[in-house]
Phi, psi and omega in degrees: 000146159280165197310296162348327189298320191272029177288155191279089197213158157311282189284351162273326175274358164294334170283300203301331193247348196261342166272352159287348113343265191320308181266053172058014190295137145250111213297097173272178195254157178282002162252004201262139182282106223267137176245155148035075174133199153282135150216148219243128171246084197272129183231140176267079169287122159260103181264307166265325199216061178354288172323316157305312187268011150311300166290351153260356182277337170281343190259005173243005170252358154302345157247051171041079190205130163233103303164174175243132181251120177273128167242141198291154170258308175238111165206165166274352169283314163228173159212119198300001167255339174311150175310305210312292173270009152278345146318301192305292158292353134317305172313286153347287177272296211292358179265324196086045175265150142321143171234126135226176197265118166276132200235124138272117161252349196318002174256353186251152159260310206280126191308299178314319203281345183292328172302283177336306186292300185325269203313358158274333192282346196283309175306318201278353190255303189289333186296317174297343182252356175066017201215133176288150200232120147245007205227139165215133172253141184278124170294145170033038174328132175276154162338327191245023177241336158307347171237020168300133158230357168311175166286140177242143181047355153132006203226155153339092177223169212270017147280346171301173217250342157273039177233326187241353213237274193310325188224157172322149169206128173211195217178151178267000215308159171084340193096005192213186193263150173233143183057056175094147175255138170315336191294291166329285191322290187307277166333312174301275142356335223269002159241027150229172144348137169165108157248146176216156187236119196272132125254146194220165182217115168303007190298312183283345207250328207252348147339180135278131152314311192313330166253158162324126176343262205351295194261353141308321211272303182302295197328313188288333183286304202299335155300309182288347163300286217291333156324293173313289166313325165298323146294309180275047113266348179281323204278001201217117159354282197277328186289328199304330185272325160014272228269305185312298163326315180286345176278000000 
């Protein structure tokens, strides 16, 4: 395949996986014991959009591939009790994916209180999901919660040092590959033992290829303005004849 193939595209990431396919990989869970052979330990961090990581998890259970997607409980980007994404997140485990909790702390200092906090967000994700939650990945992590190796709220996070230390890592964080591209990693490897733990964000892969992180970034806001303006003319009058007047 060419370099191309792997471009951050809806069809760049069908290529990415149909060559993790081809070199026999097994896609494992962040509690699944790594055996024998490749093995992928594939992570979603969702920052922006359900609805995108809706869209690789179907395209990734039409090639028998299962993965974990973590989604923030507090962010301004989405909000995980609208009907749309408690669907979004049904839909999601009805694939046979994975839920894990994307946890900001970056507002907290105090370890307790990060406990404290994690472990309400843990609740409200499960409630929503009908599901026990055991793995949590951290938003933008600071420096010293990357060398955190305890447990938060009693449970597991992809920052510990047998996720990121004892086996390979590398991430899309940014729009581009960080710590090594998986293609390289995988190739390299592809006759021996060999784990690795992937992150990836649909932000990038659900885009246009054509554009640049920065406008990959814009493109979603600005759909999501007009998204937004479209409800509130169905919820509200005088803006709905507004938006009329103005055409």
């Amino acid at each position: 395949m060419t370099k191309k193939s792997y471009k951050f595209s809806i069809a760049g990431y069908k290529s990415l996986l149909s060559l993790f396919k081809t070199l026999g990989v097994n896609f494992r869970k962040f509690n699944d014991k790594l055996y024998d052979g490749i093995n992928v330990l594939l992570r979603h961090d969702i920052d922006f959009c359900p609805l995108r990581a809706l869209r690789i998890a179907q395209i990734e259970r039409k090639m028998d591939i299962k993965s974990t997607f973590f989604f923030l409980v507090n962010t301004d980007f989405y909000n995980l009790n609208s009907y749309e994404n408690k669907n979004v997140l049904k839909e999601i485990v009805n694939l046979g994916h994975e839920i894990g909790l994307h946890f900001d702390a970056s507002a907290l200092k105090k370890i307790n209180i990060i406990n404290k906090v994690c472990k309400e967000e843990v609740k409200v994700l499960e409630n929503l999901i009908e599901k026990k939650i055991y793995i949590i990945s951290f938003h933008r992590p600071a420096k010293d919660v990357l060398l955190y190796e305890k447990r938060v709220a009693d449970l597991e996070h992809t920052y510990m040092t047998k996720f990121i230390k004892k086996i390979d890592y590398c991430s899309d964080s940014q729009g581009d590959w960080r710590h090594n591209n998986p293609v390289n990693l995988l190739k390299s490897n592809k006759n021996k033992n060999y784990n690795l733990h992937l992150l990836l964000h649909p932000i990038w892969w659900t885009t246009p290829e054509k554009f640049s992180p920065a406008e990959k970034i814009a493109f979603h806001l600005e759909n999501k303005y007009k998204d937004l303006k479209k409800v509130a003319s169905l919820n509200c009058r005088p803006y709905l004849e507004y938006i009329q007047n103005k055409r």
